[in-house]
Amino acid sequence: MEPFATPVTDQLQTETWKAYPLITPAKFIILCVASFGLYGLWWQYKTWRFFKQWQQTDTWPVLRAIFSLFTFNELLQTINQFAYSTGGYRPISNPTGLAAGYIILNLLARLPDPLWVVALGASGFLVPAYKEFRDAMLQAPAYGGCNQEHFSARQVVALALGVVFWGLGLFGMTLPD
């Protein structure tokens, strides 16, 4: 069986691939920034979990998301292969450069206040991968990809917490030492 073959319609896969809601890239960016990049890790986990189920491999999506500095390049390659298999192939240009930028900006999080904020730019390197994955999911209805018009309840909670923490963080940066 090829890695990304069209699913066989049996009972198990019908239940597994019912719906995979996808937000717009703009909402993805908002969630990444509001959650200080944690939504990007969540998306990587969900994407690795999708590939684990689809390829029927024994990978651990949680560990791949946690160690995304080491696995992001592989995720980009896998998304390219997946997009090619759906027929809507628009490859991610320079996946190695995107991975390098993602790694470098994530490592800049170790900078002192307020310079660590630069690390939030790492979410920008996730956007091309997210767009390609989203387009591929919407291209092939067999995968269950569907547009999500509004933020879900969990996403609204993440946004609310993000606003609170951003407010506290900005307030804290204005305080004298």
Tab-separated table of N, CA and C in Angstrom:
chain	number	residue	atom	x	y	z
A	1	MET	N	0.847	-1.179	0.000
A	1	MET	CA	0.000	0.000	0.000
A	1	MET	C	0.890	1.239	0.000
A	2	GLU	N	0.620	2.179	-0.892
A	2	GLU	CA	1.408	3.403	-0.919
A	2	GLU	C	1.085	4.238	0.317
A	3	PRO	N	2.022	5.102	0.763
A	3	PRO	CA	1.843	5.807	2.026
A	3	PRO	C	0.567	6.635	2.123
A	4	PHE	N	0.113	7.230	1.029
A	4	PHE	CA	-1.053	8.095	1.097
A	4	PHE	C	-2.095	7.682	0.076
A	5	ALA	N	-2.461	6.436	0.086
A	5	ALA	CA	-3.477	5.944	-0.840
A	5	ALA	C	-4.850	6.437	-0.406
A	6	THR	N	-5.778	6.500	-1.349
A	6	THR	CA	-7.150	6.860	-1.020
A	6	THR	C	-7.715	5.803	-0.089
A	7	PRO	N	-8.426	6.205	0.959
A	7	PRO	CA	-8.864	5.233	1.955
A	7	PRO	C	-9.865	4.228	1.399
A	8	VAL	N	-9.762	3.035	1.924
A	8	VAL	CA	-10.734	1.997	1.616
A	8	VAL	C	-11.933	2.258	2.509
A	9	THR	N	-13.125	2.170	1.962
A	9	THR	CA	-14.303	2.507	2.759
A	9	THR	C	-14.758	1.296	3.554
A	10	ASP	N	-14.162	1.117	4.692
A	10	ASP	CA	-14.664	0.119	5.622
A	10	ASP	C	-15.168	0.855	6.859
A	11	GLN	N	-15.742	0.139	7.770
A	11	GLN	CA	-16.385	0.760	8.929
A	11	GLN	C	-15.384	1.560	9.763
A	12	LEU	N	-14.193	1.012	9.987
A	12	LEU	CA	-13.211	1.681	10.823
A	12	LEU	C	-12.807	3.033	10.243
A	13	GLN	N	-12.473	3.084	8.961
A	13	GLN	CA	-12.030	4.342	8.380
A	13	GLN	C	-13.171	5.329	8.219
A	14	THR	N	-14.386	4.853	8.034
A	14	THR	CA	-15.516	5.765	7.955
A	14	THR	C	-15.675	6.502	9.274
A	15	GLU	N	-15.498	5.794	10.391
A	15	GLU	CA	-15.601	6.435	11.699
A	15	GLU	C	-14.403	7.345	11.956
A	16	THR	N	-13.215	6.908	11.550
A	16	THR	CA	-12.002	7.649	11.831
A	16	THR	C	-11.952	8.978	11.091
A	17	TRP	N	-12.412	9.028	9.856
A	17	TRP	CA	-12.240	10.217	9.033
A	17	TRP	C	-13.534	10.992	8.835
A	18	LYS	N	-14.396	11.029	9.845
A	18	LYS	CA	-15.668	11.750	9.702
A	18	LYS	C	-15.460	13.226	9.391
A	19	ALA	N	-14.781	13.921	10.245
A	19	ALA	CA	-14.575	15.356	10.023
A	19	ALA	C	-13.255	15.786	10.636
A	20	TYR	N	-12.575	16.664	9.948
A	20	TYR	CA	-11.316	17.224	10.417
A	20	TYR	C	-11.431	18.729	10.197
A	21	PRO	N	-11.971	19.463	11.191
A	21	PRO	CA	-12.197	20.899	11.000
A	21	PRO	C	-10.885	21.667	10.863
A	22	LEU	N	-10.869	22.588	9.903
A	22	LEU	CA	-9.673	23.369	9.607
A	22	LEU	C	-10.004	24.855	9.639
A	23	ILE	N	-9.248	25.611	10.421
A	23	ILE	CA	-9.461	27.053	10.493
A	23	ILE	C	-8.667	27.733	9.381
A	24	THR	N	-8.945	28.998	9.157
A	24	THR	CA	-8.225	29.753	8.130
A	24	THR	C	-6.798	30.041	8.614
A	25	PRO	N	-5.879	30.297	7.688
A	25	PRO	CA	-4.511	30.638	8.106
A	25	PRO	C	-4.449	31.875	9.007
A	26	ALA	N	-5.318	32.847	8.787
A	26	ALA	CA	-5.320	34.039	9.647
A	26	ALA	C	-5.677	33.671	11.087
A	27	LYS	N	-6.670	32.808	11.257
A	27	LYS	CA	-7.036	32.365	12.608
A	27	LYS	C	-5.912	31.540	13.226
A	28	PHE	N	-5.224	30.773	12.392
A	28	PHE	CA	-4.091	29.981	12.871
A	28	PHE	C	-3.013	30.900	13.447
A	29	ILE	N	-2.707	31.979	12.734
A	29	ILE	CA	-1.693	32.928	13.203
A	29	ILE	C	-2.138	33.578	14.507
A	30	ILE	N	-3.395	33.989	14.569
A	30	ILE	CA	-3.922	34.619	15.785
A	30	ILE	C	-3.788	33.678	16.974
A	31	LEU	N	-4.162	32.417	16.789
A	31	LEU	CA	-4.076	31.451	17.883
A	31	LEU	C	-2.628	31.185	18.287
A	32	CYS	N	-1.733	31.124	17.319
A	32	CYS	CA	-0.315	30.900	17.640
A	32	CYS	C	0.255	32.052	18.459
A	33	VAL	N	-0.024	33.269	18.040
A	33	VAL	CA	0.512	34.431	18.750
A	33	VAL	C	-0.141	34.570	20.121
A	34	ALA	N	-1.460	34.411	20.191
A	34	ALA	CA	-2.162	34.564	21.466
A	34	ALA	C	-1.723	33.521	22.488
A	35	SER	N	-1.367	32.341	22.024
A	35	SER	CA	-0.987	31.267	22.953
A	35	SER	C	0.529	31.159	23.128
A	36	PHE	N	1.261	32.184	22.713
A	36	PHE	CA	2.725	32.198	22.830
A	36	PHE	C	3.355	31.007	22.108
A	37	GLY	N	2.769	30.584	21.003
A	37	GLY	CA	3.319	29.499	20.199
A	37	GLY	C	2.825	28.115	20.568
A	38	LEU	N	2.072	27.989	21.646
A	38	LEU	CA	1.603	26.661	22.066
A	38	LEU	C	0.610	26.065	21.076
A	39	TYR	N	-0.179	26.911	20.415
A	39	TYR	CA	-1.119	26.372	19.432
A	39	TYR	C	-0.364	25.735	18.266
A	40	GLY	N	0.788	26.273	17.926
A	40	GLY	CA	1.610	25.673	16.876
A	40	GLY	C	2.050	24.266	17.242
A	41	LEU	N	2.398	24.071	18.511
A	41	LEU	CA	2.748	22.720	18.964
A	41	LEU	C	1.536	21.809	18.923
A	42	TRP	N	0.373	22.330	19.315
A	42	TRP	CA	-0.862	21.547	19.268
A	42	TRP	C	-1.169	21.135	17.827
A	43	TRP	N	-1.008	22.070	16.895
A	43	TRP	CA	-1.261	21.743	15.491
A	43	TRP	C	-0.292	20.668	15.004
A	44	GLN	N	0.979	20.778	15.401
A	44	GLN	CA	1.938	19.755	14.990
A	44	GLN	C	1.547	18.388	15.545
A	45	TYR	N	1.103	18.356	16.793
A	45	TYR	CA	0.646	17.090	17.376
A	45	TYR	C	-0.516	16.516	16.569
A	46	LYS	N	-1.509	17.363	16.285
A	46	LYS	CA	-2.680	16.885	15.533
A	46	LYS	C	-2.283	16.407	14.134
A	47	THR	N	-1.351	17.100	13.504
A	47	THR	CA	-0.914	16.712	12.166
A	47	THR	C	-0.149	15.399	12.210
A	48	TRP	N	0.758	15.246	13.182
A	48	TRP	CA	1.473	13.975	13.314
A	48	TRP	C	0.502	12.836	13.632
A	49	ARG	N	-0.514	13.126	14.451
A	49	ARG	CA	-1.502	12.088	14.775
A	49	ARG	C	-2.270	11.669	13.526
A	50	PHE	N	-2.613	12.645	12.679
A	50	PHE	CA	-3.280	12.321	11.420
A	50	PHE	C	-2.396	11.414	10.574
A	51	PHE	N	-1.119	11.763	10.435
A	51	PHE	CA	-0.215	10.946	9.618
A	51	PHE	C	0.012	9.569	10.233
A	52	LYS	N	0.027	9.492	11.553
A	52	LYS	CA	0.178	8.181	12.208
A	52	LYS	C	-1.000	7.282	11.862
A	53	GLN	N	-2.212	7.822	11.963
A	53	GLN	CA	-3.404	7.029	11.648
A	53	GLN	C	-3.445	6.677	10.171
A	54	TRP	N	-3.098	7.609	9.340
A	54	TRP	CA	-3.221	7.378	7.905
A	54	TRP	C	-2.180	6.402	7.388
A	55	GLN	N	-0.941	6.562	7.831
A	55	GLN	CA	0.130	5.680	7.379
A	55	GLN	C	0.176	4.381	8.178
A	56	GLN	N	-0.590	4.339	9.251
A	56	GLN	CA	-0.630	3.181	10.147
A	56	GLN	C	0.775	2.830	10.626
A	57	THR	N	1.430	3.825	11.190
A	57	THR	CA	2.772	3.644	11.734
A	57	THR	C	2.708	3.656	13.252
A	58	ASP	N	3.831	3.365	13.871
A	58	ASP	CA	3.870	3.350	15.332
A	58	ASP	C	4.591	4.576	15.898
A	59	THR	N	4.520	5.692	15.196
A	59	THR	CA	5.153	6.920	15.682
A	59	THR	C	4.381	7.471	16.872
A	60	TRP	N	5.038	8.290	17.645
A	60	TRP	CA	4.432	8.919	18.813
A	60	TRP	C	4.245	10.406	18.524
A	61	PRO	N	3.044	10.815	18.170
A	61	PRO	CA	2.810	12.223	17.819
A	61	PRO	C	3.145	13.202	18.938
A	62	VAL	N	2.919	12.810	20.188
A	62	VAL	CA	3.202	13.716	21.303
A	62	VAL	C	4.695	14.033	21.361
A	63	LEU	N	5.512	13.004	21.251
A	63	LEU	CA	6.958	13.232	21.302
A	63	LEU	C	7.444	14.010	20.089
A	64	ARG	N	6.845	13.756	18.945
A	64	ARG	CA	7.247	14.501	17.745
A	64	ARG	C	6.897	15.978	17.881
A	65	ALA	N	5.786	16.282	18.529
A	65	ALA	CA	5.424	17.687	18.744
A	65	ALA	C	6.328	18.326	19.797
A	66	ILE	N	6.579	17.609	20.888
A	66	ILE	CA	7.440	18.154	21.941
A	66	ILE	C	8.844	18.425	21.409
A	67	PHE	N	9.364	17.498	20.634
A	67	PHE	CA	10.708	17.652	20.071
A	67	PHE	C	10.641	18.185	18.642
A	68	SER	N	9.772	19.155	18.442
A	68	SER	CA	9.546	19.675	17.090
A	68	SER	C	10.792	20.318	16.490
A	69	LEU	N	11.718	20.746	17.326
A	69	LEU	CA	12.957	21.303	16.784
A	69	LEU	C	13.694	20.264	15.945
A	70	PHE	N	13.522	18.996	16.286
A	70	PHE	CA	14.211	17.924	15.572
A	70	PHE	C	13.344	17.281	14.493
A	71	THR	N	12.027	17.429	14.588
A	71	THR	CA	11.131	16.715	13.668
A	71	THR	C	10.403	17.619	12.684
A	72	PHE	N	10.586	18.937	12.790
A	72	PHE	CA	9.820	19.844	11.938
A	72	PHE	C	10.151	19.668	10.462
A	73	ASN	N	11.419	19.454	10.138
A	73	ASN	CA	11.797	19.258	8.737
A	73	ASN	C	11.116	18.011	8.171
A	74	GLU	N	11.069	16.945	8.955
A	74	GLU	CA	10.393	15.723	8.503
A	74	GLU	C	8.897	15.966	8.311
A	75	LEU	N	8.305	16.772	9.193
A	75	LEU	CA	6.887	17.102	9.042
A	75	LEU	C	6.651	17.837	7.727
A	76	LEU	N	7.523	18.771	7.391
A	76	LEU	CA	7.384	19.501	6.130
A	76	LEU	C	7.477	18.557	4.935
A	77	GLN	N	8.414	17.621	4.980
A	77	GLN	CA	8.558	16.651	3.886
A	77	GLN	C	7.312	15.771	3.778
A	78	THR	N	6.778	15.354	4.920
A	78	THR	CA	5.590	14.499	4.925
A	78	THR	C	4.379	15.252	4.390
A	79	ILE	N	4.247	16.523	4.752
A	79	ILE	CA	3.145	17.334	4.237
A	79	ILE	C	3.275	17.482	2.722
A	80	ASN	N	4.492	17.681	2.223
A	80	ASN	CA	4.698	17.760	0.769
A	80	ASN	C	4.254	16.476	0.079
A	81	GLN	N	4.632	15.329	0.628
A	81	GLN	CA	4.228	14.041	0.046
A	81	GLN	C	2.712	13.881	0.078
A	82	PHE	N	2.117	14.263	1.191
A	82	PHE	CA	0.667	14.154	1.348
A	82	PHE	C	-0.051	15.042	0.339
A	83	ALA	N	0.422	16.282	0.195
A	83	ALA	CA	-0.198	17.210	-0.756
A	83	ALA	C	-0.068	16.688	-2.176
A	84	TYR	N	1.057	16.100	-2.491
A	84	TYR	CA	1.259	15.521	-3.822
A	84	TYR	C	0.267	14.386	-4.069
A	85	SER	N	-0.001	13.589	-3.041
A	85	SER	CA	-0.909	12.447	-3.206
A	85	SER	C	-2.363	12.872	-3.390
A	86	THR	N	-2.720	14.071	-2.930
A	86	THR	CA	-4.110	14.522	-3.065
A	86	THR	C	-4.379	15.174	-4.407
A	87	GLY	N	-3.340	15.428	-5.173
A	87	GLY	CA	-3.525	16.035	-6.486
A	87	GLY	C	-3.461	17.543	-6.465
A	88	GLY	N	-3.461	18.146	-5.315
A	88	GLY	CA	-3.382	19.597	-5.224
A	88	GLY	C	-1.979	20.031	-4.863
A	89	TYR	N	-1.003	19.516	-5.577
A	89	TYR	CA	0.385	19.705	-5.180
A	89	TYR	C	0.888	21.110	-5.449
A	90	ARG	N	1.210	21.778	-4.396
A	90	ARG	CA	1.878	23.075	-4.420
A	90	ARG	C	2.949	22.960	-3.338
A	91	PRO	N	4.138	22.512	-3.692
A	91	PRO	CA	5.112	22.168	-2.657
A	91	PRO	C	5.486	23.355	-1.778
A	92	ILE	N	5.829	23.037	-0.560
A	92	ILE	CA	6.347	24.046	0.350
A	92	ILE	C	7.724	24.422	-0.178
A	93	SER	N	7.891	25.681	-0.515
A	93	SER	CA	9.181	26.096	-1.068
A	93	SER	C	10.223	26.139	0.048
A	94	ASN	N	11.350	25.532	-0.217
A	94	ASN	CA	12.492	25.499	0.691
A	94	ASN	C	12.122	25.000	2.090
A	95	PRO	N	11.688	23.756	2.222
A	95	PRO	CA	11.318	23.242	3.543
A	95	PRO	C	12.485	23.229	4.529
A	96	THR	N	13.701	23.025	4.035
A	96	THR	CA	14.855	23.018	4.938
A	96	THR	C	15.106	24.415	5.496
A	97	GLY	N	14.931	25.442	4.672
A	97	GLY	CA	15.071	26.817	5.149
A	97	GLY	C	14.001	27.174	6.170
A	98	LEU	N	12.774	26.722	5.924
A	98	LEU	CA	11.701	26.957	6.897
A	98	LEU	C	12.023	26.284	8.223
A	99	ALA	N	12.505	25.052	8.157
A	99	ALA	CA	12.848	24.328	9.379
A	99	ALA	C	13.983	25.034	10.120
A	100	ALA	N	14.979	25.511	9.381
A	100	ALA	CA	16.099	26.216	10.012
A	100	ALA	C	15.619	27.500	10.693
A	101	GLY	N	14.762	28.260	10.018
A	101	GLY	CA	14.220	29.472	10.624
A	101	GLY	C	13.406	29.176	11.867
A	102	TYR	N	12.613	28.121	11.810
A	102	TYR	CA	11.798	27.710	12.959
A	102	TYR	C	12.694	27.352	14.146
A	103	ILE	N	13.743	26.607	13.885
A	103	ILE	CA	14.650	26.183	14.953
A	103	ILE	C	15.379	27.383	15.547
A	104	ILE	N	15.917	28.241	14.692
A	104	ILE	CA	16.688	29.393	15.174
A	104	ILE	C	15.814	30.320	16.008
A	105	LEU	N	14.623	30.645	15.513
A	105	LEU	CA	13.770	31.558	16.282
A	105	LEU	C	13.287	30.927	17.582
A	106	ASN	N	13.067	29.631	17.603
A	106	ASN	CA	12.692	28.981	18.861
A	106	ASN	C	13.834	29.030	19.871
A	107	LEU	N	15.051	28.901	19.401
A	107	LEU	CA	16.195	28.970	20.311
A	107	LEU	C	16.395	30.382	20.863
A	108	LEU	N	15.916	31.394	20.140
A	108	LEU	CA	16.035	32.774	20.620
A	108	LEU	C	15.124	33.056	21.813
A	109	ALA	N	14.274	32.123	22.167
A	109	ALA	CA	13.411	32.294	23.339
A	109	ALA	C	14.231	32.379	24.620
A	110	ARG	N	15.486	31.965	24.571
A	110	ARG	CA	16.357	32.005	25.743
A	110	ARG	C	16.946	33.403	25.981
A	111	LEU	N	16.648	34.351	25.097
A	111	LEU	CA	17.164	35.707	25.257
A	111	LEU	C	16.524	36.378	26.472
A	112	PRO	N	17.195	37.366	27.059
A	112	PRO	CA	16.621	38.067	28.215
A	112	PRO	C	15.446	38.957	27.803
A	113	ASP	N	14.688	39.401	28.813
A	113	ASP	CA	13.551	40.293	28.569
A	113	ASP	C	14.035	41.574	27.911
A	114	PRO	N	13.315	42.154	27.055
A	114	PRO	CA	12.119	41.728	26.335
A	114	PRO	C	12.445	41.067	24.994
A	115	LEU	N	13.722	40.726	24.782
A	115	LEU	CA	14.157	40.211	23.482
A	115	LEU	C	13.594	38.831	23.148
A	116	TRP	N	13.138	38.079	24.147
A	116	TRP	CA	12.592	36.746	23.905
A	116	TRP	C	11.353	36.792	23.019
A	117	VAL	N	10.701	37.945	22.938
A	117	VAL	CA	9.482	38.078	22.131
A	117	VAL	C	9.771	37.765	20.662
A	118	VAL	N	11.020	37.928	20.237
A	118	VAL	CA	11.411	37.614	18.860
A	118	VAL	C	11.085	36.156	18.535
A	119	ALA	N	11.152	35.287	19.526
A	119	ALA	CA	10.903	33.856	19.311
A	119	ALA	C	9.479	33.583	18.847
A	120	LEU	N	8.562	34.499	19.087
A	120	LEU	CA	7.188	34.292	18.618
A	120	LEU	C	7.113	34.278	17.099
A	121	GLY	N	8.125	34.821	16.454
A	121	GLY	CA	8.177	34.782	14.999
A	121	GLY	C	8.317	33.376	14.449
A	122	ALA	N	8.669	32.422	15.292
A	122	ALA	CA	8.789	31.027	14.851
A	122	ALA	C	7.459	30.510	14.328
A	123	SER	N	6.369	31.034	14.858
A	123	SER	CA	5.047	30.618	14.370
A	123	SER	C	4.863	30.974	12.904
A	124	GLY	N	5.533	32.009	12.452
A	124	GLY	CA	5.448	32.389	11.046
A	124	GLY	C	5.990	31.315	10.117
A	125	PHE	N	6.921	30.520	10.611
A	125	PHE	CA	7.471	29.439	9.798
A	125	PHE	C	6.530	28.238	9.731
A	126	LEU	N	5.517	28.226	10.588
A	126	LEU	CA	4.513	27.161	10.547
A	126	LEU	C	3.439	27.432	9.498
A	127	VAL	N	3.240	28.688	9.157
A	127	VAL	CA	2.120	29.069	8.290
A	127	VAL	C	2.166	28.403	6.913
A	128	PRO	N	3.304	28.394	6.192
A	128	PRO	CA	3.294	27.709	4.888
A	128	PRO	C	2.949	26.226	5.006
A	129	ALA	N	3.443	25.582	6.057
A	129	ALA	CA	3.129	24.164	6.259
A	129	ALA	C	1.645	23.992	6.558
A	130	TYR	N	1.105	24.877	7.396
A	130	TYR	CA	-0.315	24.790	7.724
A	130	TYR	C	-1.172	24.995	6.475
A	131	LYS	N	-0.823	26.000	5.665
A	131	LYS	CA	-1.592	26.269	4.437
A	131	LYS	C	-1.574	25.064	3.505
A	132	GLU	N	-0.396	24.472	3.324
A	132	GLU	CA	-0.279	23.329	2.419
A	132	GLU	C	-1.084	22.139	2.935
A	133	PHE	N	-0.988	21.866	4.229
A	133	PHE	CA	-1.738	20.755	4.815
A	133	PHE	C	-3.239	21.008	4.706
A	134	ARG	N	-3.649	22.232	5.012
A	134	ARG	CA	-5.070	22.596	4.946
A	134	ARG	C	-5.603	22.451	3.525
A	135	ASP	N	-4.864	22.967	2.552
A	135	ASP	CA	-5.298	22.871	1.157
A	135	ASP	C	-5.397	21.420	0.705
A	136	ALA	N	-4.432	20.600	1.119
A	136	ALA	CA	-4.464	19.182	0.741
A	136	ALA	C	-5.657	18.474	1.377
A	137	MET	N	-5.948	18.812	2.625
A	137	MET	CA	-7.097	18.187	3.303
A	137	MET	C	-8.407	18.587	2.626
A	138	LEU	N	-8.513	19.836	2.225
A	138	LEU	CA	-9.741	20.296	1.573
A	138	LEU	C	-9.841	19.790	0.136
A	139	GLN	N	-8.700	19.492	-0.480
A	139	GLN	CA	-8.667	19.009	-1.862
A	139	GLN	C	-9.291	17.623	-1.993
A	140	ALA	N	-9.064	16.777	-1.004
A	140	ALA	CA	-9.530	15.386	-1.074
A	140	ALA	C	-10.567	15.139	0.012
A	141	PRO	N	-11.841	15.074	-0.347
A	141	PRO	CA	-12.889	14.906	0.659
A	141	PRO	C	-12.790	13.593	1.433
A	142	ALA	N	-12.073	12.614	0.913
A	142	ALA	CA	-11.947	11.332	1.609
A	142	ALA	C	-11.238	11.477	2.949
A	143	TYR	N	-10.467	12.541	3.120
A	143	TYR	CA	-9.720	12.729	4.355
A	143	TYR	C	-10.546	13.396	5.449
A	144	GLY	N	-11.690	13.912	5.136
A	144	GLY	CA	-12.562	14.505	6.144
A	144	GLY	C	-12.289	15.957	6.454
A	145	GLY	N	-11.488	16.644	5.642
A	145	GLY	CA	-11.206	18.047	5.894
A	145	GLY	C	-12.417	18.918	5.611
A	146	CYS	N	-12.723	19.830	6.524
A	146	CYS	CA	-13.847	20.744	6.329
A	146	CYS	C	-13.500	22.093	6.955
A	147	ASN	N	-14.063	23.152	6.392
A	147	ASN	CA	-13.835	24.495	6.915
A	147	ASN	C	-14.525	24.669	8.253
A	148	GLN	N	-13.822	25.297	9.174
A	148	GLN	CA	-14.397	25.652	10.467
A	148	GLN	C	-14.620	27.159	10.434
A	149	GLU	N	-15.870	27.560	10.399
A	149	GLU	CA	-16.203	28.980	10.224
A	149	GLU	C	-15.801	29.850	11.408
A	150	HIS	N	-16.025	29.359	12.615
A	150	HIS	CA	-15.790	30.159	13.816
A	150	HIS	C	-14.807	29.437	14.728
A	151	PHE	N	-14.274	30.168	15.683
A	151	PHE	CA	-13.414	29.543	16.676
A	151	PHE	C	-14.244	28.564	17.496
A	152	SER	N	-13.653	27.435	17.856
A	152	SER	CA	-14.330	26.478	18.726
A	152	SER	C	-14.273	27.002	20.162
A	153	ALA	N	-14.996	26.353	21.055
A	153	ALA	CA	-15.015	26.784	22.455
A	153	ALA	C	-13.615	26.711	23.062
A	154	ARG	N	-12.879	25.653	22.771
A	154	ARG	CA	-11.516	25.528	23.305
A	154	ARG	C	-10.600	26.608	22.744
A	155	GLN	N	-10.796	26.959	21.488
A	155	GLN	CA	-9.974	28.010	20.894
A	155	GLN	C	-10.298	29.367	21.510
A	156	VAL	N	-11.569	29.601	21.826
A	156	VAL	CA	-11.959	30.855	22.486
A	156	VAL	C	-11.327	30.929	23.873
A	157	VAL	N	-11.312	29.811	24.591
A	157	VAL	CA	-10.668	29.780	25.909
A	157	VAL	C	-9.173	30.070	25.766
A	158	ALA	N	-8.535	29.466	24.773
A	158	ALA	CA	-7.107	29.720	24.536
A	158	ALA	C	-6.864	31.194	24.213
A	159	LEU	N	-7.748	31.782	23.408
A	159	LEU	CA	-7.615	33.208	23.085
A	159	LEU	C	-7.786	34.073	24.327
A	160	ALA	N	-8.785	33.757	25.150
A	160	ALA	CA	-9.028	34.537	26.364
A	160	ALA	C	-7.830	34.447	27.313
A	161	LEU	N	-7.321	33.236	27.514
A	161	LEU	CA	-6.138	33.078	28.366
A	161	LEU	C	-4.937	33.803	27.766
A	162	GLY	N	-4.814	33.741	26.451
A	162	GLY	CA	-3.721	34.432	25.785
A	162	GLY	C	-3.779	35.932	25.991
A	163	VAL	N	-4.970	36.503	25.894
A	163	VAL	CA	-5.127	37.944	26.108
A	163	VAL	C	-4.737	38.307	27.539
A	164	VAL	N	-5.163	37.488	28.498
A	164	VAL	CA	-4.815	37.751	29.899
A	164	VAL	C	-3.297	37.684	30.093
A	165	PHE	N	-2.674	36.621	29.600
A	165	PHE	CA	-1.230	36.476	29.787
A	165	PHE	C	-0.432	37.517	29.008
A	166	TRP	N	-0.912	37.882	27.814
A	166	TRP	CA	-0.250	38.949	27.071
A	166	TRP	C	-0.349	40.257	27.850
A	167	GLY	N	-1.518	40.528	28.399
A	167	GLY	CA	-1.687	41.744	29.195
A	167	GLY	C	-0.753	41.771	30.392
A	168	LEU	N	-0.685	40.639	31.103
A	168	LEU	CA	0.212	40.561	32.257
A	168	LEU	C	1.676	40.683	31.834
A	169	GLY	N	2.013	40.052	30.716
A	169	GLY	CA	3.394	40.117	30.232
A	169	GLY	C	3.797	41.523	29.830
A	170	LEU	N	2.919	42.198	29.110
A	170	LEU	CA	3.219	43.573	28.698
A	170	LEU	C	3.286	44.502	29.902
A	171	PHE	N	2.393	44.294	30.861
A	171	PHE	CA	2.424	45.091	32.085
A	171	PHE	C	3.725	44.836	32.844
A	172	GLY	N	4.125	43.580	32.913
A	172	GLY	CA	5.357	43.230	33.618
A	172	GLY	C	6.595	43.828	32.969
A	173	MET	N	6.579	43.958	31.649
A	173	MET	CA	7.739	44.538	30.964
A	173	MET	C	7.845	46.041	31.188
A	174	THR	N	6.743	46.681	31.583
A	174	THR	CA	6.786	48.125	31.820
A	174	THR	C	7.218	48.465	33.239
A	175	LEU	N	7.220	47.485	34.124
A	175	LEU	CA	7.608	47.746	35.510
A	175	LEU	C	9.113	47.980	35.608
A	176	PRO	N	9.520	48.874	36.505
A	176	PRO	CA	10.965	49.088	36.682
A	176	PRO	C	11.601	47.864	37.353
A	177	ASP	N	12.889	47.701	37.115
A	177	ASP	CA	13.601	46.554	37.703
A	177	ASP	C	13.749	46.678	39.146
